[in-house]
């Protein structure tokens, strides 16, 4: 894991496990591991002050056996090819597990978007799109927002691509609703986290109405997961951001606390300024709380060898990508702690991306209600497939999820031939 909790290497162990269970031949293992295409290209940018900055654009297209490549665009100063290889691979397993007609990809630019003006970001994004124009498209590779990118960047990509491809909203997802974005995309990942958490809690005999929940990270995913889980009756007792956490034994009024946090930040404050209302805890303490359900929803690698033995939750839901390291995964399994893997838990976003792509191709925008209902159906199907596989093969949830994802891709490869 690199700085900022960004993965630099996929979890080989999870994949190897699926390969062993499925008795995959060595040459096919190699095929499934290696990306189809890895790109790095120069992106010089003339800055507003007339100086030139040199950035690099990246795109890793991992697998397209089941459909066009699909994956986010990340703008962050520390990204590199190795980083995108790991993330593109996760997308392959995620789209397969959700039975979406896509493969996996990831890419971005090694820039700090907060240091660029809106005009500079537009130029850089459109230049990235021009460089990639031959390799992206509604049936080739469909980017989406990720860390450091927003619906605005997707709108710029749509514009740049449409100059030669004709009006093509399905070339990107996560667009503004006015340009064909799906209603409900904003809350989709957090909503999905809440849906699969509720299903797993029921299977694990953790009544949600009595369950205590700690959530690390109250960004988009964590805040919506907190809202929807509270609606389902769960008691959210801890929330955090990158600085620290808030704790209250009796459970938050989630909407109230989120408003307080937003107000406090608008005024230039920190979560710790709310110490007159809530107990302040560290992020480390939050992870080690004696709660029923722990939801790491911030960054990767937060549950590692150093703290795995101190985790007390009965169920850990990976809302962030790769929040549990491979070694920590073994420790938690040995402690009989159940883990809902990221490729299932945070798949709500890519699922609604798929629904957006479908709507764009139909030239027909669905209501938010219809989109979220379809999301719930798809996540429930994926959960039921995983749960059934755990029983049939005596696997844990992660092993079952990888088993299903890899098996579907192998099937597609075999059917298509070489
Ligand atoms: P965000 O930027 O909106 O929020 C991130 C939150 O994590 C913030 O509250 C931030 O303060 C906190 N945080 C950052 N560094 C931290 C640290 N070191 N310790 C504790 N907290 C820290 O991001 P998001 O969109 O909510 O995404 C959260 C995670 O979910 C990321 O790992 C992302 O890759 C993953 N994810 C997001 C989506 C999506 O649709 N947004 C989809 C799939 C996966």
Short mmCIF file of C-alpha atoms and ligand atoms in Angstrom, two decimals:
data_model
loop_
_atom_site.label_atom_id
_atom_site.label_comp_id
_atom_site.label_asym_id
_atom_site.label_seq_id
_atom_site.Cartn_x
_atom_site.Cartn_y
_atom_site.Cartn_z
CA UNK A 1 0.00 0.00 0.00
CA UNK A 2 1.39 3.42 -0.95
CA UNK A 3 1.01 6.76 0.76
CA UNK A 4 -2.58 8.03 1.08
CA UNK A 5 -3.74 4.43 1.44
CA UNK A 6 -3.61 3.89 -2.32
CA UNK A 7 -3.05 0.31 -3.38
CA UNK A 8 0.08 -0.44 -5.41
CA UNK A 9 -0.47 -4.15 -5.66
CA UNK A 10 -3.59 -6.24 -5.96
CA UNK A 11 -4.26 -8.89 -3.39
CA UNK A 12 -2.64 -11.86 -5.10
CA UNK A 13 -3.66 -14.13 -2.27
CA UNK A 14 -7.39 -13.63 -2.90
CA UNK A 15 -6.98 -14.40 -6.57
CA UNK A 16 -4.66 -17.38 -6.01
CA UNK A 17 -7.25 -18.82 -3.69
CA UNK A 18 -9.93 -18.64 -6.39
CA UNK A 19 -7.49 -20.14 -8.94
CA UNK A 20 -6.83 -23.09 -6.64
CA UNK A 21 -10.53 -23.68 -5.94
CA UNK A 22 -11.35 -23.55 -9.64
CA UNK A 23 -8.23 -25.54 -10.64
CA UNK A 24 -7.32 -22.88 -13.22
CA UNK A 25 -4.54 -23.89 -15.65
CA UNK A 26 -1.25 -21.93 -15.23
CA UNK A 27 -1.46 -20.16 -18.63
CA UNK A 28 -4.98 -18.96 -17.86
CA UNK A 29 -3.85 -17.68 -14.47
CA UNK A 30 -1.25 -15.61 -16.27
CA UNK A 31 -3.87 -14.32 -18.70
CA UNK A 32 -6.23 -13.29 -15.91
CA UNK A 33 -3.50 -11.55 -13.94
CA UNK A 34 -1.89 -9.51 -16.67
CA UNK A 35 -3.56 -6.33 -17.98
CA UNK A 36 -4.68 -6.28 -21.61
CA UNK A 37 -3.15 -2.82 -22.18
CA UNK A 38 -1.10 -0.36 -20.09
CA UNK A 39 -0.66 3.22 -21.26
CA UNK A 40 1.36 6.17 -20.04
CA UNK A 41 1.53 9.33 -22.11
CA UNK A 42 2.79 12.89 -21.82
CA UNK A 43 0.31 15.64 -21.05
CA UNK A 44 2.05 19.05 -21.22
CA UNK A 45 -0.16 21.88 -19.98
CA UNK A 46 0.25 25.60 -20.57
CA UNK A 47 -0.69 27.13 -17.21
CA UNK A 48 -2.70 30.31 -16.76
CA UNK A 49 0.51 32.20 -15.94
CA UNK A 50 2.16 31.09 -19.20
CA UNK A 51 4.48 28.46 -17.65
CA UNK A 52 4.46 24.83 -18.82
CA UNK A 53 3.76 21.88 -16.49
CA UNK A 54 4.36 18.32 -17.62
CA UNK A 55 1.89 15.72 -16.39
CA UNK A 56 1.40 12.07 -17.33
CA UNK A 57 -1.85 10.43 -18.30
CA UNK A 58 -2.47 6.75 -17.54
CA UNK A 59 -4.99 4.13 -18.53
CA UNK A 60 -4.80 0.46 -17.67
CA UNK A 61 -7.32 -1.77 -19.44
CA UNK A 62 -7.29 -5.04 -17.56
CA UNK A 63 -9.88 -7.38 -19.03
CA UNK A 64 -12.69 -7.14 -21.58
CA UNK A 65 -13.90 -10.73 -21.84
CA UNK A 66 -17.44 -9.85 -20.70
CA UNK A 67 -17.80 -6.38 -22.21
CA UNK A 68 -16.11 -3.00 -22.69
CA UNK A 69 -13.50 -1.85 -20.18
CA UNK A 70 -14.99 0.15 -17.30
CA UNK A 71 -13.31 2.10 -14.53
CA UNK A 72 -12.67 5.45 -12.91
CA UNK A 73 -10.32 8.33 -13.66
CA UNK A 74 -8.23 9.44 -10.69
CA UNK A 75 -6.45 12.80 -10.47
CA UNK A 76 -3.84 12.63 -7.73
CA UNK A 77 -0.21 13.72 -7.61
CA UNK A 78 1.07 10.31 -6.41
CA UNK A 79 -0.49 7.98 -8.99
CA UNK A 80 1.56 5.80 -11.32
CA UNK A 81 1.10 2.82 -13.63
CA UNK A 82 1.56 0.23 -10.89
CA UNK A 83 -1.19 1.89 -8.88
CA UNK A 84 -3.63 1.76 -11.81
CA UNK A 85 -2.79 -1.87 -12.59
CA UNK A 86 -3.99 -2.85 -9.09
CA UNK A 87 -7.16 -0.76 -9.34
CA UNK A 88 -8.03 -1.90 -12.88
CA UNK A 89 -7.82 -5.51 -11.78
CA UNK A 90 -10.25 -4.91 -8.91
CA UNK A 91 -12.72 -3.44 -11.43
CA UNK A 92 -12.56 -6.64 -13.48
CA UNK A 93 -13.63 -8.77 -10.52
CA UNK A 94 -16.22 -6.23 -9.37
CA UNK A 95 -18.04 -5.92 -12.70
CA UNK A 96 -17.99 -9.69 -13.09
CA UNK A 97 -19.35 -10.33 -9.58
CA UNK A 98 -22.20 -7.88 -10.22
CA UNK A 99 -22.81 -9.60 -13.56
CA UNK A 100 -22.43 -6.31 -15.44
CA UNK A 101 -21.54 -6.56 -19.16
CA UNK A 102 -18.21 -4.80 -18.60
CA UNK A 103 -14.56 -5.54 -17.96
CA UNK A 104 -12.12 -3.63 -15.76
CA UNK A 105 -9.98 -0.53 -16.26
CA UNK A 106 -8.61 2.45 -14.32
CA UNK A 107 -6.65 5.55 -15.19
CA UNK A 108 -5.99 9.17 -14.48
CA UNK A 109 -3.44 11.94 -14.35
CA UNK A 110 -0.63 12.55 -11.84
CA UNK A 111 -1.81 16.07 -11.02
CA UNK A 112 -3.11 17.75 -7.89
CA UNK A 113 -6.50 19.01 -9.09
CA UNK A 114 -6.68 21.48 -6.18
CA UNK A 115 -3.67 23.35 -7.59
CA UNK A 116 -5.22 23.80 -11.05
CA UNK A 117 -7.75 26.40 -12.16
CA UNK A 118 -11.01 25.32 -13.77
CA UNK A 119 -9.68 26.35 -17.22
CA UNK A 120 -6.48 24.35 -16.68
CA UNK A 121 -8.44 21.28 -15.56
CA UNK A 122 -10.68 21.54 -18.61
CA UNK A 123 -7.70 21.76 -20.98
CA UNK A 124 -5.90 18.87 -19.28
CA UNK A 125 -9.02 16.66 -19.25
CA UNK A 126 -9.79 17.37 -22.91
CA UNK A 127 -6.16 16.68 -23.88
CA UNK A 128 -6.32 13.38 -22.00
CA UNK A 129 -9.50 12.53 -23.93
CA UNK A 130 -7.92 13.43 -27.29
CA UNK A 131 -4.93 11.18 -26.54
CA UNK A 132 -7.29 8.34 -25.56
CA UNK A 133 -9.94 8.95 -28.22
CA UNK A 134 -9.09 5.83 -30.24
CA UNK A 135 -9.27 3.62 -27.16
CA UNK A 136 -12.35 4.84 -25.31
CA UNK A 137 -15.98 4.77 -26.43
CA UNK A 138 -19.39 3.36 -25.41
CA UNK A 139 -18.35 -0.09 -26.67
CA UNK A 140 -14.64 0.15 -25.89
CA UNK A 141 -13.80 1.74 -22.57
CA UNK A 142 -16.06 3.89 -20.39
CA UNK A 143 -14.39 6.13 -17.76
CA UNK A 144 -16.14 7.46 -14.66
CA UNK A 145 -15.28 9.77 -11.74
CA UNK A 146 -12.91 8.59 -9.03
CA UNK A 147 -10.70 10.35 -6.49
CA UNK A 148 -10.09 13.96 -7.62
CA UNK A 149 -12.58 13.93 -10.51
CA UNK A 150 -16.21 15.05 -10.56
CA UNK A 151 -19.21 15.06 -12.91
CA UNK A 152 -17.68 18.22 -14.44
CA UNK A 153 -14.63 16.30 -15.74
CA UNK A 154 -16.98 13.70 -17.23
CA UNK A 155 -18.88 16.47 -19.03
CA UNK A 156 -15.58 17.72 -20.53
CA UNK A 157 -14.73 14.19 -21.68
CA UNK A 158 -18.17 13.86 -23.28
CA UNK A 159 -17.59 17.15 -25.10
CA UNK A 160 -14.08 16.30 -26.34
CA UNK A 161 -15.06 12.80 -27.45
CA UNK A 162 -18.26 13.96 -29.16
CA UNK A 163 -16.29 16.31 -31.46
CA UNK A 164 -15.30 13.35 -33.58
CA UNK A 165 -17.57 10.51 -32.36
CA UNK A 166 -20.89 12.42 -32.60
CA UNK A 167 -22.94 13.10 -29.46
CA UNK A 168 -21.97 10.12 -27.28
CA UNK A 169 -23.16 10.41 -23.67
CA UNK A 170 -22.47 6.68 -23.08
CA UNK A 171 -18.69 7.27 -23.42
CA UNK A 172 -18.52 8.26 -19.74
CA UNK A 173 -20.67 7.72 -16.65
CA UNK A 174 -21.03 9.84 -13.55
CA UNK A 175 -22.01 12.83 -15.71
CA UNK A 176 -24.12 15.75 -14.52
CA UNK A 177 -27.82 14.77 -14.66
CA UNK A 178 -28.37 17.55 -17.26
CA UNK A 179 -26.06 15.68 -19.65
CA UNK A 180 -27.49 12.21 -19.12
CA UNK A 181 -26.12 11.37 -15.67
CA UNK A 182 -28.21 8.88 -13.68
CA UNK A 183 -30.43 10.27 -10.96
CA UNK A 184 -29.29 8.59 -7.75
CA UNK A 185 -25.60 8.19 -8.77
CA UNK A 186 -24.42 10.47 -5.98
CA UNK A 187 -25.81 8.27 -3.22
CA UNK A 188 -25.44 4.92 -5.07
CA UNK A 189 -22.28 3.60 -3.40
CA UNK A 190 -23.37 4.47 0.15
CA UNK A 191 -26.84 3.09 -0.56
CA UNK A 192 -25.28 -0.11 -1.85
CA UNK A 193 -23.11 -0.40 1.28
CA UNK A 194 -26.27 -0.14 3.40
CA UNK A 195 -28.14 -2.75 1.32
CA UNK A 196 -25.45 -5.43 1.48
CA UNK A 197 -24.69 -4.65 5.14
CA UNK A 198 -28.36 -5.24 6.01
CA UNK A 199 -28.40 -8.53 4.06
CA UNK A 200 -25.19 -9.77 5.67
CA UNK A 201 -26.30 -8.70 9.15
CA UNK A 202 -29.45 -10.75 8.75
CA UNK A 203 -27.45 -13.78 7.61
CA UNK A 204 -25.08 -13.38 10.57
CA UNK A 205 -27.90 -13.02 13.13
CA UNK A 206 -27.07 -9.40 13.87
CA UNK A 207 -30.48 -7.67 14.14
CA UNK A 208 -29.93 -4.30 12.48
CA UNK A 209 -32.35 -2.51 14.83
CA UNK A 210 -30.07 -3.37 17.77
CA UNK A 211 -26.76 -3.20 15.92
CA UNK A 212 -24.03 -0.67 16.73
CA UNK A 213 -22.06 0.63 13.75
CA UNK A 214 -18.77 2.55 13.46
CA UNK A 215 -17.92 4.21 10.13
CA UNK A 216 -14.45 5.49 9.23
CA UNK A 217 -14.76 8.33 6.71
CA UNK A 218 -17.75 10.62 6.26
CA UNK A 219 -17.17 11.52 2.66
CA UNK A 220 -19.66 10.61 -0.03
CA UNK A 221 -19.71 6.86 0.69
CA UNK A 222 -19.53 6.94 4.50
CA UNK A 223 -22.12 9.69 4.95
CA UNK A 224 -24.71 8.05 2.69
CA UNK A 225 -24.06 4.63 4.24
CA UNK A 226 -24.64 6.20 7.68
CA UNK A 227 -27.89 7.84 6.54
CA UNK A 228 -29.34 4.70 4.94
CA UNK A 229 -28.25 2.39 7.78
CA UNK A 230 -29.78 4.74 10.34
CA UNK A 231 -33.01 4.67 8.28
CA UNK A 232 -32.92 0.87 8.58
CA UNK A 233 -32.72 1.23 12.38
CA UNK A 234 -28.99 0.73 13.02
CA UNK A 235 -27.31 2.76 15.78
CA UNK A 236 -24.38 4.71 14.30
CA UNK A 237 -22.08 5.28 17.28
CA UNK A 238 -18.88 6.54 15.60
CA UNK A 239 -17.96 8.55 12.51
CA UNK A 240 -14.65 10.08 11.45
CA UNK A 241 -12.75 12.08 8.88
CA UNK A 242 -9.01 12.20 8.22
CA UNK A 243 -8.38 14.19 11.43
CA UNK A 244 -10.32 12.31 14.11
CA UNK A 245 -13.59 10.62 15.04
CA UNK A 246 -16.77 11.41 16.96
CA UNK A 247 -18.27 8.87 19.36
CA UNK A 248 -21.56 8.68 21.22
CA UNK A 249 -22.74 5.57 23.03
CA UNK A 250 -26.45 6.22 22.47
CA UNK A 251 -26.08 6.64 18.67
CA UNK A 252 -26.14 9.78 16.51
CA UNK A 253 -29.02 11.61 14.97
CA UNK A 254 -27.14 11.09 11.68
CA UNK A 255 -28.64 13.95 9.68
CA UNK A 256 -28.11 16.27 12.65
CA UNK A 257 -24.46 15.36 13.12
CA UNK A 258 -23.70 15.57 9.39
CA UNK A 259 -25.19 19.08 9.33
CA UNK A 260 -23.17 20.07 12.40
CA UNK A 261 -19.99 18.74 10.75
CA UNK A 262 -20.74 20.57 7.49
CA UNK A 263 -21.41 23.85 9.35
CA UNK A 264 -18.28 23.48 11.44
CA UNK A 265 -16.14 22.87 8.32
CA UNK A 266 -17.70 25.80 6.47
CA UNK A 267 -16.56 27.97 9.34
CA UNK A 268 -13.02 26.59 8.98
CA UNK A 269 -13.27 24.25 11.98
CA UNK A 270 -12.46 20.56 12.53
CA UNK A 271 -14.46 17.62 13.90
CA UNK A 272 -12.57 18.04 17.18
CA UNK A 273 -14.32 21.42 17.64
CA UNK A 274 -17.52 19.43 18.35
CA UNK A 275 -16.03 18.13 21.63
CA UNK A 276 -18.74 19.85 23.68
CA UNK A 277 -21.38 17.55 22.11
CA UNK A 278 -19.50 14.33 21.34
CA UNK A 279 -16.56 12.33 22.62
CA UNK A 280 -13.52 12.77 20.36
CA UNK A 281 -11.65 9.59 19.42
CA UNK A 282 -8.78 8.84 17.06
CA UNK A 283 -9.22 6.91 13.80
CA UNK A 284 -7.23 4.05 15.38
CA UNK A 285 -9.65 3.94 18.34
CA UNK A 286 -12.64 3.97 16.00
CA UNK A 287 -11.42 0.86 14.20
CA UNK A 288 -10.93 -0.97 17.50
CA UNK A 289 -14.35 -0.13 19.00
CA UNK A 290 -16.47 -2.94 20.40
CA UNK A 291 -19.28 -2.60 17.83
CA UNK A 292 -21.32 -5.09 15.84
CA UNK A 293 -20.46 -3.64 12.44
CA UNK A 294 -17.33 -1.74 11.35
CA UNK A 295 -17.33 0.08 8.01
CA UNK A 296 -13.97 1.43 6.79
CA UNK A 297 -15.15 3.95 4.15
CA UNK A 298 -12.09 6.17 3.75
CA UNK A 299 -8.85 4.75 2.34
CA UNK A 300 -7.00 1.48 1.75
CA UNK A 301 -4.83 -0.48 4.18
CA UNK A 302 -6.28 0.84 7.46
CA UNK A 303 -6.71 -2.64 8.95
CA UNK A 304 -3.27 -4.17 8.82
CA UNK A 305 -0.96 -6.49 10.73
CA UNK A 306 -0.49 -3.84 13.39
CA UNK A 307 -4.12 -3.60 14.48
CA UNK A 308 -5.93 -6.66 13.09
CA UNK A 309 -5.85 -8.53 16.40
CA UNK A 310 -7.51 -5.58 18.12
CA UNK A 311 -10.55 -5.47 15.84
CA UNK A 312 -13.66 -6.41 17.84
CA UNK A 313 -16.50 -5.95 15.33
CA UNK A 314 -18.44 -9.06 14.29
CA UNK A 315 -18.82 -7.89 10.70
CA UNK A 316 -16.43 -5.63 8.72
CA UNK A 317 -17.84 -4.09 5.54
CA UNK A 318 -15.19 -2.90 3.06
CA UNK A 319 -16.78 0.30 1.75
CA UNK A 320 -13.35 1.66 0.75
CA UNK A 321 -11.20 -0.22 -1.75
CA UNK A 322 -8.80 -2.67 -0.06
CA UNK A 323 -9.09 -1.31 3.50
CA UNK A 324 -7.92 -4.69 4.88
CA UNK A 325 -4.46 -5.93 3.92
CA UNK A 326 -3.97 -9.57 2.93
CA UNK A 327 -2.21 -10.39 6.20
CA UNK A 328 -4.92 -8.69 8.27
CA UNK A 329 -7.55 -10.60 6.31
CA UNK A 330 -6.05 -13.87 7.58
CA UNK A 331 -5.98 -12.58 11.17
CA UNK A 332 -9.64 -11.47 11.03
CA UNK A 333 -10.70 -14.79 9.51
CA UNK A 334 -8.89 -16.63 12.32
CA UNK A 335 -10.86 -14.52 14.80
CA UNK A 336 -14.11 -15.55 13.01
CA UNK A 337 -14.81 -11.95 12.05
CA UNK A 338 -16.95 -11.84 8.90
CA UNK A 339 -15.80 -9.58 6.05
CA UNK A 340 -17.95 -8.25 3.22
CA UNK A 341 -15.35 -7.71 0.47
CA UNK A 342 -14.98 -4.41 -1.40
CA UNK A 343 -15.87 -5.97 -4.75
CA UNK A 344 -19.37 -6.53 -3.36
CA UNK A 345 -19.72 -3.88 -0.64
CA UNK A 346 -18.85 -0.79 -2.72
CA UNK A 347 -20.17 -2.01 -6.08
CA UNK A 348 -23.23 0.27 -5.92
CA UNK A 349 -21.37 3.02 -7.78
CA UNK A 350 -20.32 0.96 -10.77
CA UNK A 351 -23.75 -0.69 -10.88
CA UNK A 352 -25.47 2.68 -11.24
CA UNK A 353 -22.78 3.63 -13.78
CA UNK A 354 -23.99 0.63 -15.77
CA UNK A 355 -27.60 1.81 -15.39
CA UNK A 356 -26.53 5.26 -16.60
CA UNK A 357 -24.88 3.71 -19.67
CA UNK A 358 -28.07 1.72 -20.35
CA UNK A 359 -30.20 4.89 -20.07
CA UNK A 360 -27.84 6.82 -22.38
CA UNK A 361 -28.10 4.11 -25.01
CA UNK A 362 -31.89 4.07 -24.65
CA UNK A 363 -31.96 7.90 -24.79
CA UNK A 364 -34.36 7.58 -21.87
CA UNK A 365 -33.70 8.93 -18.38
CA UNK A 366 -35.14 6.90 -15.51
CA UNK A 367 -36.46 8.29 -12.21
CA UNK A 368 -34.21 8.12 -9.14
CA UNK A 369 -36.66 5.60 -7.64
CA UNK A 370 -36.36 3.25 -10.62
CA UNK A 371 -32.58 3.49 -10.65
CA UNK A 372 -32.24 2.76 -6.92
CA UNK A 373 -34.75 -0.12 -7.13
CA UNK A 374 -32.77 -1.68 -9.98
CA UNK A 375 -29.57 -1.17 -7.95
CA UNK A 376 -31.11 -2.92 -4.96
CA UNK A 377 -32.21 -5.87 -7.13
CA UNK A 378 -28.76 -6.28 -8.66
CA UNK A 379 -26.92 -6.06 -5.33
CA UNK A 380 -29.36 -8.50 -3.76
CA UNK A 381 -28.76 -10.97 -6.61
CA UNK A 382 -24.99 -10.61 -6.17
CA UNK A 383 -25.26 -11.06 -2.40
CA UNK A 384 -27.46 -14.18 -2.82
CA UNK A 385 -24.97 -15.69 -5.26
CA UNK A 386 -22.12 -15.06 -2.79
CA UNK A 387 -24.06 -16.38 0.17
CA UNK A 388 -25.05 -19.53 -1.70
CA UNK A 389 -21.44 -20.12 -2.75
CA UNK A 390 -20.21 -19.77 0.84
CA UNK A 391 -22.56 -22.59 1.82
CA UNK A 392 -21.91 -24.83 -1.19
CA UNK A 393 -18.12 -24.58 -1.06
CA UNK A 394 -17.53 -23.83 2.66
CA UNK A 395 -15.92 -20.49 1.82
CA UNK A 396 -15.86 -17.09 3.46
CA UNK A 397 -17.57 -14.16 1.70
CA UNK A 398 -14.42 -12.90 0.01
CA UNK A 399 -13.43 -16.33 -1.27
CA UNK A 400 -16.95 -16.89 -2.58
CA UNK A 401 -17.02 -13.48 -4.31
CA UNK A 402 -13.69 -14.09 -6.07
CA UNK A 403 -14.75 -17.63 -6.99
CA UNK A 404 -17.86 -16.32 -8.77
CA UNK A 405 -16.07 -13.39 -10.44
CA UNK A 406 -13.19 -15.50 -11.78
CA UNK A 407 -15.45 -18.36 -12.86
CA UNK A 408 -17.62 -16.00 -14.97
CA UNK A 409 -14.61 -14.52 -16.72
CA UNK A 410 -13.11 -17.94 -17.43
CA UNK A 411 -16.44 -19.02 -18.90
CA UNK A 412 -16.51 -15.96 -21.18
CA UNK A 413 -12.92 -16.57 -22.32
CA UNK A 414 -13.67 -20.22 -23.08
CA UNK A 415 -16.85 -19.39 -25.01
CA UNK A 416 -15.17 -16.68 -27.07
CA UNK A 417 -12.12 -18.78 -27.84
CA UNK A 418 -8.65 -17.52 -28.78
P1 LIG B 1 -14.44 11.18 -0.15
O1 LIG B 1 -13.21 11.85 -0.58
O2 LIG B 1 -15.77 11.79 -0.41
O3 LIG B 1 -14.37 10.87 1.43
C1 LIG B 1 -13.28 10.27 2.05
C2 LIG B 1 -13.44 10.40 3.55
O4 LIG B 1 -12.36 9.72 4.16
C3 LIG B 1 -13.39 11.83 4.06
O5 LIG B 1 -14.26 11.97 5.16
C4 LIG B 1 -11.93 11.98 4.51
O6 LIG B 1 -11.76 12.98 5.52
C5 LIG B 1 -11.70 10.60 5.07
N1 LIG B 1 -10.28 10.25 5.13
C6 LIG B 1 -9.31 10.55 4.24
N2 LIG B 1 -8.12 10.09 4.67
C7 LIG B 1 -8.36 9.48 5.85
C8 LIG B 1 -7.55 8.81 6.79
N3 LIG B 1 -6.22 8.70 6.59
N4 LIG B 1 -8.14 8.28 7.89
C9 LIG B 1 -9.46 8.40 8.09
N5 LIG B 1 -10.28 9.03 7.25
C10 LIG B 1 -9.73 9.57 6.14
O7 LIG B 1 -14.37 9.71 -0.81
P2 LIG B 1 -15.57 8.72 -1.11
O8 LIG B 1 -16.08 8.97 -2.47
O9 LIG B 1 -16.50 8.72 0.06
O10 LIG B 1 -14.79 7.33 -1.17
C11 LIG B 1 -14.36 6.68 0.02
C12 LIG B 1 -13.72 5.35 -0.35
O11 LIG B 1 -14.63 4.55 -1.08
C13 LIG B 1 -12.47 5.47 -1.24
O12 LIG B 1 -11.59 4.44 -0.84
C14 LIG B 1 -13.00 5.20 -2.62
O13 LIG B 1 -11.99 4.68 -3.47
C15 LIG B 1 -14.05 4.15 -2.31
N6 LIG B 1 -15.10 4.06 -3.33
C16 LIG B 1 -15.86 5.16 -3.62
C17 LIG B 1 -16.87 5.04 -4.57
C18 LIG B 1 -17.75 6.22 -4.90
O14 LIG B 1 -18.71 6.03 -5.66
N7 LIG B 1 -17.53 7.39 -4.33
C19 LIG B 1 -17.09 3.82 -5.23
C20 LIG B 1 -16.29 2.73 -4.89
C21 LIG B 1 -15.30 2.85 -3.93
#
